Coordinates of C-alpha atoms (C1' of nucleotides) in Angstrom, one line a residue:
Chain N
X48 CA -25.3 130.0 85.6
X49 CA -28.2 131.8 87.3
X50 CA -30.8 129.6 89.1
X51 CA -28.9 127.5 91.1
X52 CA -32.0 127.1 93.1
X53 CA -34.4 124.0 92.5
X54 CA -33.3 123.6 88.5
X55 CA -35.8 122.5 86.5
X56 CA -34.2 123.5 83.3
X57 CA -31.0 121.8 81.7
X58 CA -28.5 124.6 82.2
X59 CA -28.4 125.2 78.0
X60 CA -32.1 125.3 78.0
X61 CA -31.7 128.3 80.5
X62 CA -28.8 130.0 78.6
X63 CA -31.1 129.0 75.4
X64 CA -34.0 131.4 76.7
X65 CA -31.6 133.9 78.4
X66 CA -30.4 134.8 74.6
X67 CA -33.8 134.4 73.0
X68 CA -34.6 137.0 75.3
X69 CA -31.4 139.3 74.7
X70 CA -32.2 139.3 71.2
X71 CA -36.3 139.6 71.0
X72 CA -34.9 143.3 73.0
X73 CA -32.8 144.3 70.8
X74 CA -29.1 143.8 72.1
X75 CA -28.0 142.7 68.8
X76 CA -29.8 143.6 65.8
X77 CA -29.7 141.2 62.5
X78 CA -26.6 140.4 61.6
X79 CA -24.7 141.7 64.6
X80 CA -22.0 139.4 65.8
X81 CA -22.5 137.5 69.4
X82 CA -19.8 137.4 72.1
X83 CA -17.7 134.5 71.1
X84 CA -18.9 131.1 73.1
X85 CA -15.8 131.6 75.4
X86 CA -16.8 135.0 76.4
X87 CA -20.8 134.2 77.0
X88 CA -19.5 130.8 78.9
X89 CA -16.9 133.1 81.5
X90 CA -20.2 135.8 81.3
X91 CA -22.5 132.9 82.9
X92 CA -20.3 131.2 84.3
X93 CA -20.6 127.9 82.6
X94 CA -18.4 125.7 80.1
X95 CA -17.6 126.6 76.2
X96 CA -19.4 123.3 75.8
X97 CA -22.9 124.1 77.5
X98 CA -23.0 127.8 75.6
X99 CA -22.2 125.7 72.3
X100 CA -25.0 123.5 72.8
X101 CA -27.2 126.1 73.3
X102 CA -25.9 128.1 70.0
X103 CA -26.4 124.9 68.1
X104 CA -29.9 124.4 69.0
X105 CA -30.6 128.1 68.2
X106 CA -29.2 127.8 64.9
X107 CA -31.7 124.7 64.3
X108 CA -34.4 127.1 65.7
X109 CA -33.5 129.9 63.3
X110 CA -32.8 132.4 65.4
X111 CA -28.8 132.5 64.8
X112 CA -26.6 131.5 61.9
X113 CA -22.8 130.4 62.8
X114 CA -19.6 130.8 60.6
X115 CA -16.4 129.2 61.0
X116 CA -13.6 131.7 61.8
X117 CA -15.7 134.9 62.0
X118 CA -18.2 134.2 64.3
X119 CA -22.1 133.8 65.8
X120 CA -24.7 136.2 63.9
X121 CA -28.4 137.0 64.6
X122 CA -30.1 135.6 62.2
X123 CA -32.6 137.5 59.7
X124 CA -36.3 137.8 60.2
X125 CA -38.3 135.3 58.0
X126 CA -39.6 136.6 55.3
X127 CA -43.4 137.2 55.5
X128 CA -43.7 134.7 52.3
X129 CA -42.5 131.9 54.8
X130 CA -40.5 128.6 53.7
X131 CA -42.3 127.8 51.0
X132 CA -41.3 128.2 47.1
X133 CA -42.9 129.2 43.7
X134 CA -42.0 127.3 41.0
X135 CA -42.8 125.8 38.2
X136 CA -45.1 122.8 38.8
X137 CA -43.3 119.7 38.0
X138 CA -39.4 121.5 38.7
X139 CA -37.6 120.6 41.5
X140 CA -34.1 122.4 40.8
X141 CA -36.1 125.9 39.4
X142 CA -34.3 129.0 41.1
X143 CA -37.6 130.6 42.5
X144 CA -38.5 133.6 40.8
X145 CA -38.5 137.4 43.3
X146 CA -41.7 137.9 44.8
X147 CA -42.4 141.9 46.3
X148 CA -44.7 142.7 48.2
X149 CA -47.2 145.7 48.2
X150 CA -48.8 147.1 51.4
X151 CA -52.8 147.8 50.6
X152 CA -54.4 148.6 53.9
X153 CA -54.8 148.1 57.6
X154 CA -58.2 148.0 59.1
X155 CA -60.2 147.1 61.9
X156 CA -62.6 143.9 62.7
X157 CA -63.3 140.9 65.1
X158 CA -61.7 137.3 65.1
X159 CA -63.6 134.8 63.8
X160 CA -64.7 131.6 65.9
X161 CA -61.4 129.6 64.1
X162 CA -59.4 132.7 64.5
X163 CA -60.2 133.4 68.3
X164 CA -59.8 129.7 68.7
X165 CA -56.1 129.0 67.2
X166 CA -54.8 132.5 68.7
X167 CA -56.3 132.1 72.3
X168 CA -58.7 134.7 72.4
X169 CA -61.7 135.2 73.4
X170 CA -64.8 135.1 70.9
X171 CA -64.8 138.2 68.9
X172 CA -61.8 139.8 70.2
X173 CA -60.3 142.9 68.1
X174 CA -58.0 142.6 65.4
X175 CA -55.8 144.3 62.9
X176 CA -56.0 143.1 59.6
X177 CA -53.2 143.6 57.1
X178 CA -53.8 143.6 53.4
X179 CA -50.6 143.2 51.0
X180 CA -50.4 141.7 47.4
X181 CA -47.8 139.7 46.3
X182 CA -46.5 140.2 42.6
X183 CA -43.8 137.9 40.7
X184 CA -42.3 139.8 37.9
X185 CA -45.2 142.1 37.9
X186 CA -48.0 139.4 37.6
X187 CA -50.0 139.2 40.8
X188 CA -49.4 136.0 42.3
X189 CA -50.8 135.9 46.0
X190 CA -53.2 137.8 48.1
X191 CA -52.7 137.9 52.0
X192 CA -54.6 138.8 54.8
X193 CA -52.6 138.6 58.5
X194 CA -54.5 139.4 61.3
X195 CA -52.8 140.1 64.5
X196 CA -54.6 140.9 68.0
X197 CA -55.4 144.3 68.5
X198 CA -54.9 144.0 72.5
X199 CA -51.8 142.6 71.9
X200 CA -50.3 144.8 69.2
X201 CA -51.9 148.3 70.4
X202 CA -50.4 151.0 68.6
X203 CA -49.7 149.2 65.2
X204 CA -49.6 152.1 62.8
X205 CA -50.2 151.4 58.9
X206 CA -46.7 153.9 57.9
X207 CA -44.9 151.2 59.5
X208 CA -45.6 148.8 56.5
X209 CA -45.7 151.5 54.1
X210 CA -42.4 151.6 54.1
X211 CA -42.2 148.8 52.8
X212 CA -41.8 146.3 55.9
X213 CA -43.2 143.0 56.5
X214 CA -45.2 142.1 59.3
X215 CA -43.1 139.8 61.1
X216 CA -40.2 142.5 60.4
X217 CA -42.5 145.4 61.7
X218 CA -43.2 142.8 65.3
X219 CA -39.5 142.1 65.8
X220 CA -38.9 146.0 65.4
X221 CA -41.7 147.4 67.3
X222 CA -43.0 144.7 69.6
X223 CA -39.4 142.5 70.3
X224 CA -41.4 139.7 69.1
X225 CA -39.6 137.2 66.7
X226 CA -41.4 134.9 64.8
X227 CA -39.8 131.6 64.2
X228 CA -42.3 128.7 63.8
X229 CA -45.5 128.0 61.8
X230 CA -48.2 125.8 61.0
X231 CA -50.1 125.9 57.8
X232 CA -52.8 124.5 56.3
X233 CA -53.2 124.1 52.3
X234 CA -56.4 123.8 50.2
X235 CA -57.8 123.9 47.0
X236 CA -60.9 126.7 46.6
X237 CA -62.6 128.9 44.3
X238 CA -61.4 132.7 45.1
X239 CA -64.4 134.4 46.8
X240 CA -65.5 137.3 44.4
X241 CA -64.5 139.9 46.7
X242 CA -61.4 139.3 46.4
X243 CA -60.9 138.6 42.6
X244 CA -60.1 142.2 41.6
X245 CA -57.0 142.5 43.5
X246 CA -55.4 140.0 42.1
X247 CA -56.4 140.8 38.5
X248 CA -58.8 138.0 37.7
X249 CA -62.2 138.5 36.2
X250 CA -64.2 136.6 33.6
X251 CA -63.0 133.1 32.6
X252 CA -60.4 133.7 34.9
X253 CA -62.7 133.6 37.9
X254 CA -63.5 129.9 37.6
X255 CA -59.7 129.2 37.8
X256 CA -58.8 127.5 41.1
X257 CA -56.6 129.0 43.9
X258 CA -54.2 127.4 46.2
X259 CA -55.6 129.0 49.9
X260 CA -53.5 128.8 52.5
X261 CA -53.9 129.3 56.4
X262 CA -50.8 130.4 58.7
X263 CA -50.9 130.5 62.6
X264 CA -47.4 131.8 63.5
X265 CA -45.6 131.6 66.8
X266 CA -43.0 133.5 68.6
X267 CA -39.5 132.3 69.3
X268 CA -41.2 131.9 73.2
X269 CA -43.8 130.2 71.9
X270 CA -46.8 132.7 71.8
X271 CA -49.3 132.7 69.1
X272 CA -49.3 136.1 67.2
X273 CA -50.9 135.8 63.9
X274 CA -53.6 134.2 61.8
X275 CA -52.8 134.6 58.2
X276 CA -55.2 133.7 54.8
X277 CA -53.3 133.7 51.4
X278 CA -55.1 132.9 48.3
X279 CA -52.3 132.0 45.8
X280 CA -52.8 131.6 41.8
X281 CA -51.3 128.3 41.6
X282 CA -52.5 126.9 38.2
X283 CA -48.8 127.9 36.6
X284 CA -47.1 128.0 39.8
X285 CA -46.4 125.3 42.3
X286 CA -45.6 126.0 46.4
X287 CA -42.9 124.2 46.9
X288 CA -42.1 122.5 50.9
X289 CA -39.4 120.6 51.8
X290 CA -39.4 118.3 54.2
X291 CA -39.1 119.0 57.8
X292 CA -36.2 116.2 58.8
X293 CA -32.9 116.1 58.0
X294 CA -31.8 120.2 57.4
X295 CA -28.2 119.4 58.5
X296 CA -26.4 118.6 55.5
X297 CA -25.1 115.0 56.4
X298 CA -22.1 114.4 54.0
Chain I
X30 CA -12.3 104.8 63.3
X31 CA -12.3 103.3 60.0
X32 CA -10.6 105.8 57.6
X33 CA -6.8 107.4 59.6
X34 CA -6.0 108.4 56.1
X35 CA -6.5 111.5 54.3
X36 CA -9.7 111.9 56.7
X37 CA -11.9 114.0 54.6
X38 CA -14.9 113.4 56.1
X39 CA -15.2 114.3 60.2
X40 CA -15.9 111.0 62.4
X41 CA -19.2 111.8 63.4
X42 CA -20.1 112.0 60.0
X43 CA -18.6 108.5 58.5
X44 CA -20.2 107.3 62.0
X45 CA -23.4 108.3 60.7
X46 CA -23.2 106.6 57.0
X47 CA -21.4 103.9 58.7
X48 CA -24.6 103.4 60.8
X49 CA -27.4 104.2 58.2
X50 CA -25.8 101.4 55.8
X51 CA -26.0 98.9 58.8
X52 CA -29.7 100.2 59.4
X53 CA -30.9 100.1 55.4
X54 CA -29.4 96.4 55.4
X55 CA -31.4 95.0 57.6
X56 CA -28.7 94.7 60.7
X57 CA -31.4 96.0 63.0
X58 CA -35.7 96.5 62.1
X59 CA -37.9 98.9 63.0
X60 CA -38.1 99.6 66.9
X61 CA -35.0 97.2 67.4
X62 CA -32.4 98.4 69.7
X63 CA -28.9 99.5 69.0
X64 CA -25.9 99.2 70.4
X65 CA -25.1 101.1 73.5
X66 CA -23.5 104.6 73.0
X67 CA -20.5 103.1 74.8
X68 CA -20.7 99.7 72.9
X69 CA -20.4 101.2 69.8
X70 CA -17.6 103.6 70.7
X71 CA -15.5 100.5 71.8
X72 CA -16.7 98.9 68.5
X73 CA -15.9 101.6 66.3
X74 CA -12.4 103.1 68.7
X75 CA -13.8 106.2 69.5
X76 CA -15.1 108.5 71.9
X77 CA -18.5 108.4 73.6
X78 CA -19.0 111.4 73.1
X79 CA -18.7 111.2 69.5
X80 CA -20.7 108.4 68.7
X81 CA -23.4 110.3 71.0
X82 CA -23.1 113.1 68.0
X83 CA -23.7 110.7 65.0
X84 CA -26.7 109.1 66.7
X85 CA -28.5 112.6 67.7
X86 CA -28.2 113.6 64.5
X87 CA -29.9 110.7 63.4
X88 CA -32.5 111.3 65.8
X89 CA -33.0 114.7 64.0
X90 CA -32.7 113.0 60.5
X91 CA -36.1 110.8 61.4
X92 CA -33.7 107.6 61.3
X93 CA -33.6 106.6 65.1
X94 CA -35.1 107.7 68.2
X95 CA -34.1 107.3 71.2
X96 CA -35.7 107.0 75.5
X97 CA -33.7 108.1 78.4
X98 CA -32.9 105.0 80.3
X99 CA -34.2 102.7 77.6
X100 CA -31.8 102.5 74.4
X101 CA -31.6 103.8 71.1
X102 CA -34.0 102.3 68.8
X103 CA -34.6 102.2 64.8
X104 CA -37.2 104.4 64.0
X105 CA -40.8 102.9 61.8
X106 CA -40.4 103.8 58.0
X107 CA -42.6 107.2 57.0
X108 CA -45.7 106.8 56.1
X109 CA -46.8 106.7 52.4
X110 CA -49.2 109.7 53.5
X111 CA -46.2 112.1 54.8
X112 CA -45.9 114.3 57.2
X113 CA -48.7 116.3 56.5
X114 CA -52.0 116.3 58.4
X115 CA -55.5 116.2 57.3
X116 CA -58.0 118.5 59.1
X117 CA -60.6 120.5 59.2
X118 CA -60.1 124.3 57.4
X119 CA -59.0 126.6 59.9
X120 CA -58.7 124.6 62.6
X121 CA -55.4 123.8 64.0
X122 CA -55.6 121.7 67.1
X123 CA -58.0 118.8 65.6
X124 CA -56.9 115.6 66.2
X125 CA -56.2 113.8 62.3
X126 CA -58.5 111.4 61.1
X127 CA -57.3 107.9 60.5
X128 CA -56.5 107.3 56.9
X129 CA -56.6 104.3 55.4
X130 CA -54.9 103.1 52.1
X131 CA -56.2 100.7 49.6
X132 CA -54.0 99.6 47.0
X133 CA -55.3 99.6 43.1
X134 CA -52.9 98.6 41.0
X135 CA -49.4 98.6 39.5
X136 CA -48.2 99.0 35.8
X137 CA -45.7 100.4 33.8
X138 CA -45.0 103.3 31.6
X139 CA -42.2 105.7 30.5
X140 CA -41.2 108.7 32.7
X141 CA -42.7 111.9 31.6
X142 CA -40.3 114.9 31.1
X143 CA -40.8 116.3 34.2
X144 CA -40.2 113.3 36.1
X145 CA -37.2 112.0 34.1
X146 CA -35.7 115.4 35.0
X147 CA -36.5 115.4 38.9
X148 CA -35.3 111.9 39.0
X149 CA -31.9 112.4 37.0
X150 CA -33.0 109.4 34.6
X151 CA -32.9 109.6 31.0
X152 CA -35.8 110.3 28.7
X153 CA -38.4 108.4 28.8
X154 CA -37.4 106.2 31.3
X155 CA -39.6 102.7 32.1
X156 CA -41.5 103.4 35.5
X157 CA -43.7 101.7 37.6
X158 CA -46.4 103.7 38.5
X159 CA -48.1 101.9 41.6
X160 CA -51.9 103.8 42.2
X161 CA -53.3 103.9 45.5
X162 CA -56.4 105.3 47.2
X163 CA -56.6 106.9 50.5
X164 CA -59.8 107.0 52.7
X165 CA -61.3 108.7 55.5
X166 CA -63.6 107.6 57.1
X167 CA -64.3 105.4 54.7
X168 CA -65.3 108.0 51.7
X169 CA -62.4 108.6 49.1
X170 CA -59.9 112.1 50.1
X171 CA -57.1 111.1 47.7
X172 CA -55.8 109.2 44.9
X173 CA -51.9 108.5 44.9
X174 CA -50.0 107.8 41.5
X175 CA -46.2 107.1 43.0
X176 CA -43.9 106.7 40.3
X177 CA -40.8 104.0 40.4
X178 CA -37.5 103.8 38.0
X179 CA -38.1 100.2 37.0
X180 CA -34.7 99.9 36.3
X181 CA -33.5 100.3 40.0
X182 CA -36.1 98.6 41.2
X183 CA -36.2 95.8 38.8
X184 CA -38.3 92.9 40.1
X185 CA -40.7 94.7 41.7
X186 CA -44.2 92.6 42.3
X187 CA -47.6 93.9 42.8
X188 CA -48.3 91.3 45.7
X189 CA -46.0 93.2 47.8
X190 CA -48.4 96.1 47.9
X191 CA -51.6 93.9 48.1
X192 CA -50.5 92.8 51.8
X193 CA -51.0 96.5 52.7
X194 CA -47.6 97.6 52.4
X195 CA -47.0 100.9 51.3
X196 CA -44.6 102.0 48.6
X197 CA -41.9 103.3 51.7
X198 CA -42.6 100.1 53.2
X199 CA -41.9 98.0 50.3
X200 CA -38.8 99.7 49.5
X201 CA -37.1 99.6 52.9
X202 CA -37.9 95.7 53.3
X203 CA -37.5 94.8 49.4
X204 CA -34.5 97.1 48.3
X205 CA -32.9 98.1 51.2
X206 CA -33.8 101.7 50.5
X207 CA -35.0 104.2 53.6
X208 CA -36.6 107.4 52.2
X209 CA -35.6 109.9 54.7
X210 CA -36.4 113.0 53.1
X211 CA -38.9 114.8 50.0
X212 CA -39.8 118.1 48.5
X213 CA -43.3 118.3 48.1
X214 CA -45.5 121.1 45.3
X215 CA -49.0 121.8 46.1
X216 CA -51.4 123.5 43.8
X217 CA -55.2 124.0 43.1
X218 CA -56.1 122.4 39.8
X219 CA -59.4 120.8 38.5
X220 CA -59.5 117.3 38.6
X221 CA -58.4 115.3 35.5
X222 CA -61.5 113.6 34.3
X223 CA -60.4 110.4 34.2
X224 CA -59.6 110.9 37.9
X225 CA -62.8 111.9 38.8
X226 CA -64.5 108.1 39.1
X227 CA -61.8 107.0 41.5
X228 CA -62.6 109.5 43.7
X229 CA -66.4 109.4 43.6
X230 CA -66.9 112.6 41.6
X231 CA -69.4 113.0 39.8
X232 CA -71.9 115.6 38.3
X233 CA -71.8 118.9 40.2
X234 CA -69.1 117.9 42.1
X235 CA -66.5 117.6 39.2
X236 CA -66.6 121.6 39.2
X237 CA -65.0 121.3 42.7
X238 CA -61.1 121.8 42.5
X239 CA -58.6 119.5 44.2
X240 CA -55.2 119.8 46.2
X241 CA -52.7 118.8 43.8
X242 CA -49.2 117.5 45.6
X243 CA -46.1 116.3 43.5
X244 CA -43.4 114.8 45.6
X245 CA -40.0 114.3 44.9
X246 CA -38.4 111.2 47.7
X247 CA -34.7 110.7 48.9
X248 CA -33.4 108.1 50.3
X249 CA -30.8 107.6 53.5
X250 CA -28.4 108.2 51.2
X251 CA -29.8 111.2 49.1
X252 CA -30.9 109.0 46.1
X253 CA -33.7 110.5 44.0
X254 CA -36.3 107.4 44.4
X255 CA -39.7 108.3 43.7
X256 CA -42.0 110.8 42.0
X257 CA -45.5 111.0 43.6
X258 CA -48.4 112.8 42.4
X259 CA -51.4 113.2 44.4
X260 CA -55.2 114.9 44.0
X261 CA -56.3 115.3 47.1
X262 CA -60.1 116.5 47.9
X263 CA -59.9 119.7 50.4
X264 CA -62.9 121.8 50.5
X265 CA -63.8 120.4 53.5
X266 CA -60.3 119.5 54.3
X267 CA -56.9 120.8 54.5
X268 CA -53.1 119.5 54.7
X269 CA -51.3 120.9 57.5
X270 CA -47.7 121.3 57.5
X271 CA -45.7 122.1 60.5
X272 CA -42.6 124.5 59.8
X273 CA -39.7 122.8 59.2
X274 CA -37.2 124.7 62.2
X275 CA -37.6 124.3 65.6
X276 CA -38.8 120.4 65.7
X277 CA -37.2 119.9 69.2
X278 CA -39.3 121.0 72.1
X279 CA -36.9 123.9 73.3
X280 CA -38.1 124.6 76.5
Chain Z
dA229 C1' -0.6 135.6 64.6
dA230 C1' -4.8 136.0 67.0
dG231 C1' -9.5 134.9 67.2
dT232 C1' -13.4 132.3 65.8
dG233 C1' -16.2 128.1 65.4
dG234 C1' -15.7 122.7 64.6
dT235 C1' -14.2 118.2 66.2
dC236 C1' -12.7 114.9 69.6
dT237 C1' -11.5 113.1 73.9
dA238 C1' -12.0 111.6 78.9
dG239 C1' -14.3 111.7 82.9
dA240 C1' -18.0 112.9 86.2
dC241 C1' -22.6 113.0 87.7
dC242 C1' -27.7 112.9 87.0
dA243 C1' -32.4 111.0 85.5
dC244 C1' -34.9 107.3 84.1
dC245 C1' -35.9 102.3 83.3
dA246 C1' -35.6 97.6 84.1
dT247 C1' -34.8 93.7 87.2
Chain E
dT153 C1' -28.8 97.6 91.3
dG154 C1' -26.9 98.0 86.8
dG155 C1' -27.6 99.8 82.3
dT156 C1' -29.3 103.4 79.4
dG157 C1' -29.4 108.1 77.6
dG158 C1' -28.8 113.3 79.2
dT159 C1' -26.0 117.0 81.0
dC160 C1' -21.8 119.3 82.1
dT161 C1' -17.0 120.1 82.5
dA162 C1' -12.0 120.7 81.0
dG163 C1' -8.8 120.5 77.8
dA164 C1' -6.7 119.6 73.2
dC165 C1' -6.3 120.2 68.5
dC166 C1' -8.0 121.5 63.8
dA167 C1' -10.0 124.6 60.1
dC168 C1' -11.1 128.9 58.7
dT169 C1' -11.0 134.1 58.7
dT170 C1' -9.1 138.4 59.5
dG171 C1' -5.5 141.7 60.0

DNA sequence: AAGTGGTCTAGACCACCAT
DNA sequence: TGGTGGTCTAGACCACTTG
């Protein structure tokens, strides 16, 4: 294909980050069909088999989706919700009700010691920090907070989420960053006051447990991007996860 | 392979339940070694390349793993803790504390509504409900309440647990049965009094609100097997969850 | 009918591990 | 040195979609 040169890279590995790349710039937009895995292999010069492998894996990845007979498609940003599920507690098989999502404001501040830490800054380094409420039919369910380095992002303007955009949609549009993997961590707290108003508690409420939970996301070449706190009313509504193995349906 | 008539299913695939039944039976344990690729593709009449499929998909599935130059081996049972991580809030790059699990006791009751539902049993279902606390460090961070149809597993003993063995364990080496898969709920809820005691709560500390988790578990072979419910202390903790896309390192 | 992805085969060579 | 898994190729055929 291209580096015939010492190859440390499996050739599909190269061809793997050759189309991340192609795609983080904008070459094909969501949705838009690939070449066909016969005209990428003649392109690199490689076999149908090697560019196959290399679509397979970045369907597993979540950066393309595959259909018999029509084709190889880029695949949708995630959703800034993420993975995860409300439900009922205690129902598996619930459809998940809509969630929207409402932009409340951008502003200015420093990283925190944990923040700095899992992004790879340095100790106070600037940030953006994005405010948007999350309501399910109307009730305000979840309250996040994604910061994302100012150095890094320079430029972010608050109209691009007025209109209605995500984050992750607003850095694969503005930025050619994708985000494709996440870690989070869950807990059990008591909402901080602060924060109590925007999502419509107060009084009795306000002793009412909330589900927090922490987000450090990661580009599809691996670069850390954004720190995100959601508190989440969860006495009525459950997060639902599946597990990580076995996404391929097996028979 | 096996099946040259009406071939619904593609040979990969009935190489793959072909292999999981030999695996949940006992053919080979934990960390045992299969079968070359090209010993079973001479057992079974096909292609290397195709038994090469079946077994890297079990690989992703969590049922095998495999080492260049070494063999293909069968892959430890789960742990009755998941996949999830305990660490410290905010903090993503902490090595886990060990957990240790202590075994309380076994008894039986009838499924709740909920449960019957998730587990496509009737209602009211007879259940063994096997309770188990987890320790870190020594001080109590969860209590476990996993929930079994006593029907299927009819004979079940509570000495089996007492040797250490957790409920995955059990299953695997008493039934046959390899849970592969689950969906897991979390919530924030207050800790049901009668809880509280297990997990050395008392006074003050009863006010302090708990990670509530409700799994579902599948087997190999995508029966529903066990409801779990856990409260799980996490103000000074927090479960983290990786994302479930992009589990092979890609470059 | 033409084009796409999905399966299956056969063979070559490489990288790693054991002996 | 021989055995294992990992990569890559070339070609065949099937299943599905679109025109």
């Amino acid at each position: 294909m291209i580096a015939n040169a010492p190859r440390r890279q499996p050739l599909y590995v190269q061809i793997k980050q050759f189309l991340i790349r192609r795609v983080a710039e904008g070459e094909w937009l969501e949705h838009d069909p690939l070449p066909s895995e016969w005209d990428l292999a003649a392109e690199m010069s490689v076999s149908q088999g090697t560019v196959r492998k290399a679509l397979s894996e970045l369907v597993v990845d979540g950066l393309l989706y595959r259909q018999q007979g029509k084709g190889t498609f880029v695949a949708p940003v995630i959703s800034d919700w993420g993975n995860g599920l409300l439900q009922s507690p205690g129902v598996f098989d619930e459809v998940p009700s809509r969630l929207s999502c409402e932009f409340l404001a951008i502003s200015r501040m420093n990283a925190s010691d944990d923040m700095a830490v899992a992004l790879q800054l340095r100790r106070h380094a600037p940030m953006f920090r994005v405010r948007q409420l999350w309501r399910g039919q109307g009730r305000p369910v979840a309250l996040d907070e994604a910061y994302l380095p100012a150095e890094r992002f320079d430029g972010l303007e608050a109209r691009w989420f007025r209109s209605g955009s995500g984050v992750y949609a607003t850095l694969q549009q503005r930025f050619s960053v994708r985000v494709l993997r996440c870690q989070e961590q869950y807990r059990a707290v008591m909402l901080p006051r602060d924060d109590a108003g925007l999502l419509g508690l107060s009084g009795a409420a306000l002793e009412e447990p909330v589900l927090s939970l922490l987000r450090l996301s990661f580009s599809a070449v691996g670069e850390r991007v954004e720190w995100r706190q959601r508190y989440c009313l969860s006495s009525d509504l459950a997060l639902l996860r599946q597990d990580g193995r076995c996404r391929h349906r097996a028979w």
